[in-house]
Amino acid sequence: AYQIAQIVAIRFWQEFQQNKSTSFSVDLQPWRMNWLLGKRWSLLLDSTYNASPASMLMMIRLLTDIRQELFSERQLILCLGDMRELWSYSEDEHRSLAEHIVHADCLFLVGNEMKQYLIPALQKLWYAHWRIYRYEDSSELWSAVEQYLSEQQNLALVLCKWSQNTIFLEETVKQLLRYPSDVHKLCRQWDWWMNRKVIIS
């Protein structure tokens, strides 16, 4: 942020006081990386606003490290949707995810890119097919995740991440919340988006 301010200052011929003590407060939007308490006392890491290959890998690695350091007894569950707008890079980027998620206890996937590219890549790495659940949209996904959690003895860490438009994985997060009052912490809950979700579905 400080470097951007310098660039803007130079562009408009403004003096930029580099020696001045400057403090910044940078707050992430809640849905970009937010911890929520889920059903069956699961911990949900909500990052459903969007997804690029870099952010997808970062969140997977982050949750993996958190599990290893703090919650080794919890299952690692990844709820992932297509990364959109990658064009000719889409196949390679979705396939490359496979080697980074083979340590997950269970995968819940949404979207055609995950089906066409990620799942075959996982099969080549001998990831157990019975650990993979794939659905067309988030309305099918949440009940499957909830049922899975109810059948497990161990608690879980759950990552939810995808790219927007027609998947709406935040609706899965909404159904998995232990406390419905936390719904205001989710993305795309205002009227315009809720109406659009009804039209698309």
mmCIF file of C-alpha atoms in Angstrom:
data_model
loop_
_atom_site.group_PDB
_atom_site.id
_atom_site.type_symbol
_atom_site.label_atom_id
_atom_site.label_comp_id
_atom_site.label_asym_id
_atom_site.label_seq_id
_atom_site.Cartn_x
_atom_site.Cartn_y
_atom_site.Cartn_z
ATOM 1 C CA ALA A 1 0.000 0.000 0.000
ATOM 2 C CA TYR A 2 2.871 2.360 0.833
ATOM 3 C CA GLN A 3 4.556 1.693 -2.507
ATOM 4 C CA ILE A 4 1.314 2.331 -4.390
ATOM 5 C CA ALA A 5 0.985 5.660 -2.584
ATOM 6 C CA GLN A 6 4.501 6.575 -3.754
ATOM 7 C CA ILE A 7 3.669 5.712 -7.353
ATOM 8 C CA VAL A 8 0.488 7.808 -7.272
ATOM 9 C CA ALA A 9 2.364 10.722 -5.736
ATOM 10 C CA ILE A 10 5.024 10.618 -8.473
ATOM 11 C CA ARG A 11 2.377 10.341 -11.202
ATOM 12 C CA PHE A 12 0.649 13.515 -10.067
ATOM 13 C CA TRP A 13 3.848 15.406 -9.138
ATOM 14 C CA GLN A 14 3.024 15.494 -5.468
ATOM 15 C CA GLU A 15 5.551 15.579 -2.677
ATOM 16 C CA PHE A 16 5.665 12.322 -0.808
ATOM 17 C CA GLN A 17 7.009 12.515 2.717
ATOM 18 C CA GLN A 18 9.027 9.339 2.863
ATOM 19 C CA ASN A 19 10.503 10.047 6.274
ATOM 20 C CA LYS A 20 7.178 10.691 7.907
ATOM 21 C CA SER A 21 6.023 7.980 10.267
ATOM 22 C CA THR A 22 2.973 6.373 8.701
ATOM 23 C CA SER A 23 0.737 3.717 10.175
ATOM 24 C CA PHE A 24 -1.575 1.523 8.169
ATOM 25 C CA SER A 25 -4.569 -0.510 9.173
ATOM 26 C CA VAL A 26 -5.304 -3.156 6.557
ATOM 27 C CA ASP A 27 -8.383 -5.254 7.233
ATOM 28 C CA LEU A 28 -9.278 -8.190 5.006
ATOM 29 C CA GLN A 29 -12.845 -8.465 3.871
ATOM 30 C CA PRO A 30 -14.361 -11.143 6.119
ATOM 31 C CA TRP A 31 -15.047 -13.598 3.305
ATOM 32 C CA ARG A 32 -11.501 -13.538 1.967
ATOM 33 C CA MET A 33 -10.073 -15.408 4.948
ATOM 34 C CA ASN A 34 -12.467 -15.757 7.834
ATOM 35 C CA TRP A 35 -12.723 -18.365 10.580
ATOM 36 C CA LEU A 36 -16.261 -19.482 11.391
ATOM 37 C CA LEU A 37 -17.596 -22.126 13.729
ATOM 38 C CA GLY A 38 -19.421 -24.844 11.830
ATOM 39 C CA LYS A 39 -21.740 -27.694 12.669
ATOM 40 C CA ARG A 40 -20.322 -30.588 14.647
ATOM 41 C CA TRP A 41 -17.837 -28.046 16.057
ATOM 42 C CA SER A 42 -15.978 -27.942 12.770
ATOM 43 C CA LEU A 43 -13.786 -24.931 11.984
ATOM 44 C CA LEU A 44 -14.618 -23.336 8.632
ATOM 45 C CA LEU A 45 -12.084 -21.225 6.773
ATOM 46 C CA ASP A 46 -14.239 -19.108 4.486
ATOM 47 C CA SER A 47 -12.439 -17.797 1.402
ATOM 48 C CA THR A 48 -15.371 -17.961 -0.993
ATOM 49 C CA TYR A 49 -15.153 -14.512 -2.543
ATOM 50 C CA ASN A 50 -12.879 -15.586 -5.379
ATOM 51 C CA ALA A 51 -9.992 -17.855 -6.341
ATOM 52 C CA SER A 52 -6.889 -17.659 -8.463
ATOM 53 C CA PRO A 53 -4.222 -20.381 -8.659
ATOM 54 C CA ALA A 54 -1.949 -18.423 -6.315
ATOM 55 C CA SER A 55 -4.629 -17.725 -3.714
ATOM 56 C CA MET A 56 -5.954 -21.284 -3.919
ATOM 57 C CA LEU A 57 -2.530 -22.755 -3.193
ATOM 58 C CA MET A 58 -1.861 -20.234 -0.445
ATOM 59 C CA MET A 59 -5.084 -21.104 1.387
ATOM 60 C CA ILE A 60 -4.497 -24.855 1.040
ATOM 61 C CA ARG A 61 -0.965 -24.510 2.394
ATOM 62 C CA LEU A 62 -2.132 -22.232 5.195
ATOM 63 C CA LEU A 63 -4.803 -24.637 6.378
ATOM 64 C CA THR A 64 -2.398 -27.565 6.067
ATOM 65 C CA ASP A 65 0.147 -25.773 8.253
ATOM 66 C CA ILE A 66 -2.494 -24.766 10.797
ATOM 67 C CA ARG A 67 -3.678 -28.339 11.034
ATOM 68 C CA GLN A 68 -0.157 -29.677 11.469
ATOM 69 C CA GLU A 69 0.792 -27.150 14.140
ATOM 70 C CA LEU A 70 -2.451 -26.703 16.079
ATOM 71 C CA PHE A 71 -5.119 -29.239 15.158
ATOM 72 C CA SER A 72 -3.387 -32.460 14.185
ATOM 73 C CA GLU A 73 -6.324 -34.508 15.490
ATOM 74 C CA ARG A 74 -8.786 -32.844 13.098
ATOM 75 C CA GLN A 75 -9.636 -34.081 9.627
ATOM 76 C CA LEU A 76 -8.748 -31.830 6.711
ATOM 77 C CA ILE A 77 -11.670 -31.293 4.352
ATOM 78 C CA LEU A 78 -11.372 -29.186 1.210
ATOM 79 C CA CYS A 79 -14.469 -27.781 -0.510
ATOM 80 C CA LEU A 80 -13.144 -26.413 -3.782
ATOM 81 C CA GLY A 81 -14.798 -24.999 -6.878
ATOM 82 C CA ASP A 82 -13.575 -24.085 -10.319
ATOM 83 C CA MET A 83 -11.028 -21.321 -10.729
ATOM 84 C CA ARG A 84 -12.601 -19.195 -13.440
ATOM 85 C CA GLU A 85 -11.254 -16.962 -16.214
ATOM 86 C CA LEU A 86 -7.957 -18.808 -16.658
ATOM 87 C CA TRP A 87 -8.667 -19.469 -20.328
ATOM 88 C CA SER A 88 -5.889 -21.547 -21.939
ATOM 89 C CA TYR A 89 -4.159 -21.976 -18.559
ATOM 90 C CA SER A 90 -7.187 -23.567 -16.915
ATOM 91 C CA GLU A 91 -6.320 -27.216 -17.574
ATOM 92 C CA ASP A 92 -2.734 -26.928 -16.318
ATOM 93 C CA GLU A 93 -3.676 -24.903 -13.249
ATOM 94 C CA HIS A 94 -6.447 -27.260 -12.172
ATOM 95 C CA ARG A 95 -4.290 -30.334 -12.743
ATOM 96 C CA SER A 96 -1.415 -28.821 -10.776
ATOM 97 C CA LEU A 97 -3.611 -28.580 -7.672
ATOM 98 C CA ALA A 98 -3.601 -32.368 -7.323
ATOM 99 C CA GLU A 99 -0.144 -32.748 -5.792
ATOM 100 C CA HIS A 100 -0.969 -30.091 -3.181
ATOM 101 C CA ILE A 101 -4.183 -31.685 -1.917
ATOM 102 C CA VAL A 102 -3.440 -35.425 -1.795
ATOM 103 C CA HIS A 103 -2.945 -35.112 1.973
ATOM 104 C CA ALA A 104 -6.579 -34.031 2.491
ATOM 105 C CA ASP A 105 -8.874 -36.523 4.192
ATOM 106 C CA CYS A 106 -11.773 -35.680 1.914
ATOM 107 C CA LEU A 107 -12.514 -33.501 -1.124
ATOM 108 C CA PHE A 108 -15.826 -31.905 -2.061
ATOM 109 C CA LEU A 109 -15.607 -30.459 -5.559
ATOM 110 C CA VAL A 110 -17.885 -28.246 -7.638
ATOM 111 C CA GLY A 111 -17.631 -27.395 -11.319
ATOM 112 C CA ASN A 112 -16.641 -28.810 -14.680
ATOM 113 C CA GLU A 113 -12.979 -27.799 -14.487
ATOM 114 C CA MET A 114 -12.549 -29.793 -11.303
ATOM 115 C CA LYS A 115 -14.260 -32.755 -12.938
ATOM 116 C CA GLN A 116 -12.349 -32.656 -16.220
ATOM 117 C CA TYR A 117 -8.871 -31.807 -14.964
ATOM 118 C CA LEU A 118 -8.372 -32.140 -11.211
ATOM 119 C CA ILE A 119 -10.038 -35.501 -10.635
ATOM 120 C CA PRO A 120 -8.044 -37.328 -13.376
ATOM 121 C CA ALA A 121 -4.845 -35.783 -11.982
ATOM 122 C CA LEU A 122 -5.739 -37.069 -8.519
ATOM 123 C CA GLN A 123 -6.388 -40.532 -9.913
ATOM 124 C CA LYS A 124 -2.904 -40.580 -11.424
ATOM 125 C CA LEU A 125 -1.547 -39.885 -7.939
ATOM 126 C CA TRP A 126 -3.589 -42.799 -6.547
ATOM 127 C CA TYR A 127 -5.794 -40.587 -4.416
ATOM 128 C CA ALA A 128 -8.644 -42.787 -3.182
ATOM 129 C CA HIS A 129 -11.745 -42.224 -5.328
ATOM 130 C CA TRP A 130 -14.048 -42.768 -2.355
ATOM 131 C CA ARG A 131 -12.605 -39.643 -0.761
ATOM 132 C CA ILE A 132 -13.758 -37.490 -3.682
ATOM 133 C CA TYR A 133 -17.287 -36.098 -3.850
ATOM 134 C CA ARG A 134 -18.193 -34.010 -6.876
ATOM 135 C CA TYR A 135 -21.370 -31.947 -7.359
ATOM 136 C CA GLU A 136 -22.871 -29.619 -9.927
ATOM 137 C CA ASP A 137 -23.606 -26.743 -7.561
ATOM 138 C CA SER A 138 -23.415 -25.601 -3.965
ATOM 139 C CA SER A 139 -27.037 -26.529 -3.228
ATOM 140 C CA GLU A 140 -26.057 -30.198 -3.533
ATOM 141 C CA LEU A 141 -22.761 -29.778 -1.773
ATOM 142 C CA TRP A 142 -23.721 -28.481 1.644
ATOM 143 C CA SER A 143 -25.970 -31.390 2.636
ATOM 144 C CA ALA A 144 -23.255 -33.864 1.628
ATOM 145 C CA VAL A 145 -20.661 -32.057 3.727
ATOM 146 C CA GLU A 146 -23.023 -31.856 6.685
ATOM 147 C CA GLN A 147 -23.778 -35.572 6.467
ATOM 148 C CA TYR A 148 -20.072 -36.379 6.212
ATOM 149 C CA LEU A 149 -19.318 -34.319 9.319
ATOM 150 C CA SER A 150 -22.110 -36.019 11.263
ATOM 151 C CA GLU A 151 -20.684 -39.464 10.488
ATOM 152 C CA GLN A 152 -17.126 -38.711 11.574
ATOM 153 C CA GLN A 153 -15.682 -39.286 15.025
ATOM 154 C CA ASN A 154 -12.982 -36.650 14.606
ATOM 155 C CA LEU A 155 -13.601 -32.942 14.349
ATOM 156 C CA ALA A 156 -12.719 -31.208 11.087
ATOM 157 C CA LEU A 157 -11.016 -28.238 9.513
ATOM 158 C CA VAL A 158 -12.898 -27.199 6.394
ATOM 159 C CA LEU A 159 -11.659 -24.881 3.637
ATOM 160 C CA CYS A 160 -14.195 -23.392 1.222
ATOM 161 C CA LYS A 161 -12.712 -21.693 -1.843
ATOM 162 C CA TRP A 162 -13.761 -21.117 -5.454
ATOM 163 C CA SER A 163 -14.324 -18.477 -8.133
ATOM 164 C CA GLN A 164 -17.648 -16.686 -8.306
ATOM 165 C CA ASN A 165 -20.459 -16.858 -10.885
ATOM 166 C CA THR A 166 -22.967 -19.743 -10.798
ATOM 167 C CA ILE A 167 -21.215 -21.765 -8.066
ATOM 168 C CA PHE A 168 -21.948 -19.590 -5.001
ATOM 169 C CA LEU A 169 -20.088 -21.711 -2.492
ATOM 170 C CA GLU A 170 -20.891 -19.192 0.240
ATOM 171 C CA GLU A 171 -24.355 -20.755 0.314
ATOM 172 C CA THR A 172 -22.689 -23.994 1.381
ATOM 173 C CA VAL A 173 -20.891 -22.139 4.156
ATOM 174 C CA LYS A 174 -24.202 -20.589 5.216
ATOM 175 C CA GLN A 175 -25.788 -24.009 5.709
ATOM 176 C CA LEU A 176 -22.786 -25.307 7.644
ATOM 177 C CA LEU A 177 -22.694 -22.476 10.183
ATOM 178 C CA ARG A 178 -23.172 -23.519 13.767
ATOM 179 C CA TYR A 179 -24.595 -20.090 14.533
ATOM 180 C CA PRO A 180 -26.949 -18.757 11.816
ATOM 181 C CA SER A 181 -26.362 -15.244 13.132
ATOM 182 C CA ASP A 182 -22.910 -15.394 11.506
ATOM 183 C CA VAL A 183 -24.503 -15.175 8.063
ATOM 184 C CA HIS A 184 -23.684 -11.454 7.901
ATOM 185 C CA LYS A 185 -20.005 -12.447 7.732
ATOM 186 C CA LEU A 186 -20.487 -14.167 4.359
ATOM 187 C CA CYS A 187 -20.081 -12.600 0.930
ATOM 188 C CA ARG A 188 -22.857 -11.831 -1.563
ATOM 189 C CA GLN A 189 -25.696 -11.815 0.952
ATOM 190 C CA TRP A 190 -27.239 -8.473 0.007
ATOM 191 C CA ASP A 191 -30.485 -8.269 -1.982
ATOM 192 C CA TRP A 192 -29.017 -7.859 -5.477
ATOM 193 C CA TRP A 193 -26.914 -11.001 -5.146
ATOM 194 C CA MET A 194 -29.617 -13.065 -3.491
ATOM 195 C CA ASN A 195 -32.024 -12.213 -6.329
ATOM 196 C CA ARG A 196 -29.388 -13.099 -8.910
ATOM 197 C CA LYS A 197 -28.766 -16.460 -7.238
ATOM 198 C CA VAL A 198 -32.481 -17.268 -7.483
ATOM 199 C CA ILE A 199 -32.514 -16.363 -11.202
ATOM 200 C CA ILE A 200 -29.428 -18.470 -11.981
ATOM 201 C CA SER A 201 -30.632 -21.489 -10.001
#
